[in-house]
Amino acid sequence: MHPALSIVLFTTASGAGFALLLLLGLGAPLGLLPESSWFAFVALAAAIALAVAGLGSSAFHLGRPERAWRAFSQWRSSWLSREGVLSVLTFAPTAIFAIGWVFFGTTRGFIGLCGIVAAALAAGTIYCTGMIYASLKPIHQWHNGWVVPGYLALGLMGGLLVLDFLVRLWVRHATGLALLTLVIVGIAWWLKTRYWLFIDTTSAPTTVASATALGSRGRVRLFESPHTEENYLLKEMGFQIARKHARRLRRIAWLTGFALPGLASLVALILWDVPGTVAAGLALASAAFGLVVERWLFFAEAKHTVTLYYGADAV
């Protein structure tokens, strides 16, 4: 699949933003986060900015962005529509929660309930975004059981790295949050590794022979290309990346997206004050770059069944 920059930014920024909203909506009412109004303002602003930036970037991938509103009407059957509906609904309780926390300094009662509702809607939004890809049966690299858990873990990892860094600007010791961040980085790494192993060792059951129902007549191959030049399907669904480049980019994603953030998070867990804050910031910066590379690969390595029509032996 063509790894458009708009979609890459959408799936990374929105995942981290809604995950941060989830963490704030649960953590603040439970008294697990700083009560400072300034912390609330900065943390909520970061979460909303990431979520809005991600959702906004996705609109640029549409052929007719002004018609994006029509996607909301298909929520009964479309995960994309459900994601859009839940993402918009999330901002209503978030606004009430933000006003109560920032301007009135409270996260209890009705304000806290709004935070919890916002957290639930944010979690649903992240899940629906993952299901947009996992529900696509023609793409073997997406239609499997590793995609949604991996997407949830990567979003939560991004949100925790942001939160861990911000908390250190107000609190000297938050060992529980730092430890949770380290654990989630490890889980996200494991899920991503298992996903790569899965797509490397399996292929879609559909082949040229099965797609044409000519499998019983011997080897089936393309006789003549249906087009003499690139068309829309080849551009969007026939994108190819050399295996050597994919492996190199995987190493970069593993190093910058998981290994360095994990090591820096471990250092931040041990150290506090300025050294710990610097380590947490480095973990966040490294993960931001690594997750963009990982997400680019997620699209670049996906193969649509339609490419069988253009000469691919299997997908």
CSV table of C-alpha atoms in Angstrom, one decimal:
chain,number,residue,atom,x,y,z
A,1,MET,CA,0.0,0.0,0.0
A,2,HIS,CA,1.1,3.5,-0.7
A,3,PRO,CA,2.4,5.0,2.6
A,4,ALA,CA,1.0,8.5,2.3
A,5,LEU,CA,2.5,10.9,4.8
A,6,SER,CA,-0.9,12.1,5.9
A,7,ILE,CA,-2.0,8.6,7.0
A,8,VAL,CA,1.3,7.9,8.7
A,9,LEU,CA,0.9,11.1,10.7
A,10,PHE,CA,-2.7,10.3,11.4
A,11,THR,CA,-2.0,6.8,12.8
A,12,THR,CA,0.9,8.0,15.0
A,13,ALA,CA,-0.3,11.4,16.3
A,14,SER,CA,-3.9,10.4,16.9
A,15,GLY,CA,-3.0,7.2,18.6
A,16,ALA,CA,-0.7,9.0,21.1
A,17,GLY,CA,-3.1,11.9,21.5
A,18,PHE,CA,-6.2,9.7,22.3
A,19,ALA,CA,-4.0,7.4,24.5
A,20,LEU,CA,-2.9,10.5,26.5
A,21,LEU,CA,-6.5,11.5,26.9
A,22,LEU,CA,-7.3,8.0,28.1
A,23,LEU,CA,-4.5,8.2,30.7
A,24,LEU,CA,-5.4,11.7,31.9
A,25,GLY,CA,-9.1,10.8,32.1
A,26,LEU,CA,-8.4,7.9,34.3
A,27,GLY,CA,-5.4,9.1,36.2
A,28,ALA,CA,-6.6,12.5,37.4
A,29,PRO,CA,-10.0,11.3,39.0
A,30,LEU,CA,-8.1,8.5,40.8
A,31,GLY,CA,-5.6,11.0,42.2
A,32,LEU,CA,-2.6,9.5,40.3
A,33,LEU,CA,-1.5,12.7,38.6
A,34,PRO,CA,-0.4,16.2,39.7
A,35,GLU,CA,-3.4,18.4,40.7
A,36,SER,CA,-1.7,21.5,39.3
A,37,SER,CA,-3.9,23.5,37.0
A,38,TRP,CA,-0.9,24.3,34.9
A,39,PHE,CA,-0.1,20.6,34.5
A,40,ALA,CA,-3.7,20.0,33.5
A,41,PHE,CA,-3.5,22.7,30.9
A,42,VAL,CA,-0.2,21.5,29.4
A,43,ALA,CA,-1.1,17.8,29.4
A,44,LEU,CA,-4.6,18.3,28.0
A,45,ALA,CA,-3.4,20.7,25.4
A,46,ALA,CA,-0.7,18.2,24.3
A,47,ALA,CA,-3.3,15.4,24.1
A,48,ILE,CA,-5.9,17.5,22.2
A,49,ALA,CA,-3.2,18.9,19.8
A,50,LEU,CA,-1.9,15.4,18.9
A,51,ALA,CA,-5.5,14.1,18.5
A,52,VAL,CA,-6.6,17.0,16.3
A,53,ALA,CA,-3.4,17.0,14.3
A,54,GLY,CA,-3.8,13.3,13.6
A,55,LEU,CA,-7.5,13.6,12.6
A,56,GLY,CA,-6.8,16.7,10.6
A,57,SER,CA,-4.0,15.1,8.6
A,58,SER,CA,-6.2,12.2,7.6
A,59,ALA,CA,-8.5,14.6,5.8
A,60,PHE,CA,-5.7,15.5,3.4
A,61,HIS,CA,-5.7,11.9,2.2
A,62,LEU,CA,-9.2,12.2,0.9
A,63,GLY,CA,-9.9,13.0,-2.8
A,64,ARG,CA,-12.6,15.4,-1.7
A,65,PRO,CA,-11.9,16.5,1.9
A,66,GLU,CA,-15.0,18.7,1.9
A,67,ARG,CA,-17.1,15.5,1.8
A,68,ALA,CA,-15.4,14.0,4.9
A,69,TRP,CA,-18.6,14.6,6.9
A,70,ARG,CA,-20.4,11.9,4.9
A,71,ALA,CA,-18.2,9.3,6.5
A,72,PHE,CA,-20.1,9.8,9.8
A,73,SER,CA,-23.3,8.4,8.4
A,74,GLN,CA,-22.0,4.9,7.8
A,75,TRP,CA,-21.3,4.0,11.5
A,76,ARG,CA,-23.4,0.9,11.3
A,77,SER,CA,-21.1,-0.9,8.9
A,78,SER,CA,-17.8,1.1,8.7
A,79,TRP,CA,-15.0,1.1,11.3
A,80,LEU,CA,-13.8,4.4,9.7
A,81,SER,CA,-17.2,6.0,10.4
A,82,ARG,CA,-17.3,4.6,13.9
A,83,GLU,CA,-13.8,6.0,14.5
A,84,GLY,CA,-14.9,9.4,13.3
A,85,VAL,CA,-18.1,9.4,15.4
A,86,LEU,CA,-16.3,8.3,18.6
A,87,SER,CA,-13.4,10.8,18.1
A,88,VAL,CA,-15.8,13.7,17.8
A,89,LEU,CA,-17.9,12.5,20.8
A,90,THR,CA,-14.7,12.2,22.9
A,91,PHE,CA,-14.2,16.0,22.8
A,92,ALA,CA,-17.5,16.8,24.5
A,93,PRO,CA,-16.7,15.2,27.9
A,94,THR,CA,-13.1,16.2,27.5
A,95,ALA,CA,-14.1,19.9,27.3
A,96,ILE,CA,-16.1,19.6,30.5
A,97,PHE,CA,-13.3,17.7,32.2
A,98,ALA,CA,-10.7,20.2,31.0
A,99,ILE,CA,-12.7,23.2,32.2
A,100,GLY,CA,-13.2,21.7,35.6
A,101,TRP,CA,-9.6,20.6,36.1
A,102,VAL,CA,-7.9,23.7,34.6
A,103,PHE,CA,-10.2,26.5,35.8
A,104,PHE,CA,-11.7,25.1,39.0
A,105,GLY,CA,-8.9,22.8,40.1
A,106,THR,CA,-11.2,19.7,40.6
A,107,THR,CA,-11.3,16.3,39.1
A,108,ARG,CA,-14.0,14.9,41.4
A,109,GLY,CA,-17.7,14.3,41.1
A,110,PHE,CA,-19.2,15.1,37.8
A,111,ILE,CA,-15.9,16.5,36.4
A,112,GLY,CA,-14.2,13.2,37.2
A,113,LEU,CA,-17.0,11.3,35.7
A,114,CYS,CA,-16.6,13.3,32.5
A,115,GLY,CA,-12.9,12.4,32.5
A,116,ILE,CA,-13.7,8.7,32.8
A,117,VAL,CA,-16.3,8.9,30.0
A,118,ALA,CA,-13.7,10.7,27.8
A,119,ALA,CA,-11.2,8.0,28.6
A,120,ALA,CA,-13.6,5.3,27.6
A,121,LEU,CA,-14.5,7.1,24.3
A,122,ALA,CA,-10.8,7.7,23.6
A,123,ALA,CA,-10.1,3.9,24.1
A,124,GLY,CA,-12.9,3.1,21.7
A,125,THR,CA,-11.5,5.6,19.2
A,126,ILE,CA,-8.1,3.9,19.2
A,127,TYR,CA,-9.7,0.5,18.9
A,128,CYS,CA,-11.8,1.6,15.9
A,129,THR,CA,-8.8,3.0,14.2
A,130,GLY,CA,-7.0,-0.3,14.5
A,131,MET,CA,-10.0,-2.1,13.2
A,132,ILE,CA,-10.1,0.1,10.1
A,133,TYR,CA,-7.1,-1.9,9.0
A,134,ALA,CA,-7.7,-5.3,10.7
A,135,SER,CA,-11.1,-5.5,9.0
A,136,LEU,CA,-9.7,-5.4,5.5
A,137,LYS,CA,-9.7,-9.0,4.3
A,138,PRO,CA,-8.0,-8.3,1.0
A,139,ILE,CA,-4.8,-7.3,2.8
A,140,HIS,CA,-3.2,-10.2,4.6
A,141,GLN,CA,-0.6,-8.1,6.5
A,142,TRP,CA,-3.5,-6.2,8.2
A,143,HIS,CA,-6.3,-8.8,8.5
A,144,ASN,CA,-4.8,-10.7,11.4
A,145,GLY,CA,-4.9,-10.8,15.2
A,146,TRP,CA,-1.7,-8.8,15.8
A,147,VAL,CA,-2.8,-5.5,14.3
A,148,VAL,CA,-5.3,-4.2,16.8
A,149,PRO,CA,-3.3,-5.2,20.0
A,150,GLY,CA,-0.2,-3.7,18.4
A,151,TYR,CA,-1.9,-0.5,17.5
A,152,LEU,CA,-3.4,-0.2,21.0
A,153,ALA,CA,0.1,-0.9,22.6
A,154,LEU,CA,1.9,1.6,20.3
A,155,GLY,CA,-0.7,4.3,21.0
A,156,LEU,CA,-0.5,3.7,24.8
A,157,MET,CA,3.3,3.7,24.6
A,158,GLY,CA,3.3,7.1,22.9
A,159,GLY,CA,0.8,8.5,25.4
A,160,LEU,CA,2.8,7.2,28.4
A,161,LEU,CA,6.1,8.5,27.1
A,162,VAL,CA,4.5,12.0,26.8
A,163,LEU,CA,2.8,11.7,30.2
A,164,ASP,CA,6.0,10.5,31.9
A,165,PHE,CA,8.0,13.4,30.6
A,166,LEU,CA,5.3,16.0,31.6
A,167,VAL,CA,4.8,14.6,35.1
A,168,ARG,CA,8.6,14.9,35.8
A,169,LEU,CA,8.3,18.7,35.2
A,170,TRP,CA,5.9,18.9,38.3
A,171,VAL,CA,6.7,15.8,40.4
A,172,ARG,CA,10.2,14.6,41.6
A,173,HIS,CA,9.2,11.0,42.1
A,174,ALA,CA,6.6,9.0,40.1
A,175,THR,CA,8.1,5.6,40.1
A,176,GLY,CA,4.8,3.8,39.3
A,177,LEU,CA,4.3,5.8,36.1
A,178,ALA,CA,7.9,5.4,35.0
A,179,LEU,CA,7.7,1.6,35.6
A,180,LEU,CA,4.4,1.3,33.7
A,181,THR,CA,6.0,3.2,30.8
A,182,LEU,CA,8.9,0.8,30.7
A,183,VAL,CA,6.6,-2.2,30.8
A,184,ILE,CA,4.4,-0.9,27.9
A,185,VAL,CA,7.5,-0.2,25.8
A,186,GLY,CA,8.5,-3.8,26.3
A,187,ILE,CA,5.0,-5.1,25.4
A,188,ALA,CA,4.7,-2.9,22.3
A,189,TRP,CA,8.2,-4.2,21.2
A,190,TRP,CA,7.1,-7.8,21.7
A,191,LEU,CA,3.8,-7.3,19.8
A,192,LYS,CA,5.6,-5.6,16.9
A,193,THR,CA,8.2,-8.4,16.7
A,194,ARG,CA,5.5,-11.0,16.6
A,195,TYR,CA,3.6,-9.1,13.9
A,196,TRP,CA,6.8,-8.9,11.7
A,197,LEU,CA,7.3,-12.6,12.3
A,198,PHE,CA,3.8,-13.4,11.3
A,199,ILE,CA,3.9,-11.5,8.0
A,200,ASP,CA,7.3,-12.9,7.2
A,201,THR,CA,6.2,-16.5,7.7
A,202,THR,CA,2.7,-16.5,6.3
A,203,SER,CA,1.0,-15.4,3.2
A,204,ALA,CA,-2.6,-14.8,2.1
A,205,PRO,CA,-4.6,-18.0,1.1
A,206,THR,CA,-5.5,-16.3,-2.2
A,207,THR,CA,-3.2,-16.8,-5.1
A,208,VAL,CA,-3.5,-16.3,-8.9
A,209,ALA,CA,-4.6,-19.9,-9.2
A,210,SER,CA,-7.3,-19.7,-6.6
A,211,ALA,CA,-8.5,-16.2,-7.7
A,212,THR,CA,-9.0,-17.4,-11.3
A,213,ALA,CA,-10.3,-20.9,-10.2
A,214,LEU,CA,-7.7,-22.4,-12.6
A,215,GLY,CA,-5.6,-24.0,-9.9
A,216,SER,CA,-6.5,-27.6,-11.1
A,217,ARG,CA,-5.0,-26.9,-14.5
A,218,GLY,CA,-1.4,-26.4,-13.5
A,219,ARG,CA,0.7,-23.4,-12.9
A,220,VAL,CA,-1.2,-20.1,-13.5
A,221,ARG,CA,0.7,-17.0,-14.5
A,222,LEU,CA,0.0,-13.6,-16.0
A,223,PHE,CA,0.0,-13.7,-19.8
A,224,GLU,CA,-0.1,-10.0,-20.5
A,225,SER,CA,-0.2,-6.9,-18.3
A,226,PRO,CA,-3.6,-5.2,-18.2
A,227,HIS,CA,-2.0,-1.8,-18.4
A,228,THR,CA,1.0,-0.3,-20.2
A,229,GLU,CA,1.5,2.5,-17.5
A,230,GLU,CA,0.8,3.1,-13.9
A,231,ASN,CA,-2.8,3.6,-12.8
A,232,TYR,CA,-4.5,4.5,-9.5
A,233,LEU,CA,-4.6,0.9,-8.3
A,234,LEU,CA,-0.9,0.4,-8.8
A,235,LYS,CA,-0.1,3.7,-7.2
A,236,GLU,CA,-2.2,3.2,-4.1
A,237,MET,CA,-2.3,-0.6,-3.7
A,238,GLY,CA,0.7,-1.9,-5.7
A,239,PHE,CA,3.4,0.0,-3.8
A,240,GLN,CA,6.5,-2.2,-3.5
A,241,ILE,CA,9.5,-1.9,-1.2
A,242,ALA,CA,12.7,-4.0,-1.6
A,243,ARG,CA,13.2,-6.6,1.0
A,244,LYS,CA,16.7,-5.2,1.9
A,245,HIS,CA,15.2,-1.7,2.4
A,246,ALA,CA,12.4,-3.1,4.6
A,247,ARG,CA,14.9,-5.0,6.8
A,248,ARG,CA,17.0,-1.9,7.1
A,249,LEU,CA,14.0,0.2,8.1
A,250,ARG,CA,12.9,-2.4,10.5
A,251,ARG,CA,16.2,-2.2,12.3
A,252,ILE,CA,15.9,1.6,12.4
A,253,ALA,CA,12.3,1.3,13.8
A,254,TRP,CA,13.4,-1.3,16.3
A,255,LEU,CA,16.4,0.7,17.5
A,256,THR,CA,14.8,4.2,17.6
A,257,GLY,CA,11.2,3.1,18.3
A,258,PHE,CA,11.8,0.5,21.0
A,259,ALA,CA,15.4,-0.2,22.1
A,260,LEU,CA,16.5,3.4,22.7
A,261,PRO,CA,13.2,4.5,24.3
A,262,GLY,CA,13.3,1.4,26.5
A,263,LEU,CA,16.9,2.1,27.6
A,264,ALA,CA,16.2,5.8,28.2
A,265,SER,CA,13.0,4.9,30.1
A,266,LEU,CA,15.1,2.5,32.3
A,267,VAL,CA,17.6,5.3,33.0
A,268,ALA,CA,14.7,7.7,33.8
A,269,LEU,CA,13.3,5.1,36.2
A,270,ILE,CA,16.5,5.0,38.1
A,271,LEU,CA,17.3,8.7,37.9
A,272,TRP,CA,15.1,11.7,38.8
A,273,ASP,CA,15.3,15.4,38.8
A,274,VAL,CA,17.1,16.9,35.7
A,275,PRO,CA,18.9,13.7,34.6
A,276,GLY,CA,15.7,11.7,34.7
A,277,THR,CA,13.7,14.4,32.9
A,278,VAL,CA,16.4,14.5,30.1
A,279,ALA,CA,16.3,10.7,29.8
A,280,ALA,CA,12.5,10.8,29.5
A,281,GLY,CA,12.7,13.5,26.9
A,282,LEU,CA,15.2,11.5,24.9
A,283,ALA,CA,12.9,8.4,25.1
A,284,LEU,CA,10.0,10.5,23.8
A,285,ALA,CA,12.0,12.0,20.9
A,286,SER,CA,13.5,8.7,19.8
A,287,ALA,CA,10.1,7.0,20.0
A,288,ALA,CA,8.5,9.7,17.9
A,289,PHE,CA,10.9,9.1,15.1
A,290,GLY,CA,10.8,5.4,15.4
A,291,LEU,CA,7.1,5.1,15.4
A,292,VAL,CA,6.9,7.2,12.2
A,293,VAL,CA,9.3,4.7,10.5
A,294,GLU,CA,7.3,1.7,11.9
A,295,ARG,CA,4.0,3.2,10.7
A,296,TRP,CA,5.5,3.9,7.2
A,297,LEU,CA,6.5,0.2,7.0
A,298,PHE,CA,3.1,-0.9,8.2
A,299,PHE,CA,1.7,0.6,5.0
A,300,ALA,CA,4.6,-0.1,2.7
A,301,GLU,CA,4.7,-3.8,3.5
A,302,ALA,CA,1.0,-4.4,3.0
A,303,LYS,CA,0.0,-6.1,-0.2
A,304,HIS,CA,-3.5,-5.9,-1.6
A,305,THR,CA,-5.1,-8.9,-3.3
A,306,VAL,CA,-5.8,-6.8,-6.4
A,307,THR,CA,-2.0,-6.9,-7.2
A,308,LEU,CA,-2.6,-10.5,-8.3
A,309,TYR,CA,-4.3,-9.0,-11.4
A,310,TYR,CA,-1.1,-7.1,-12.2
A,311,GLY,CA,1.4,-10.0,-12.0
A,312,ALA,CA,2.0,-10.8,-8.3
A,313,ASP,CA,2.1,-14.6,-7.6
A,314,ALA,CA,0.9,-14.3,-4.1
A,315,VAL,CA,0.1,-11.7,-1.4
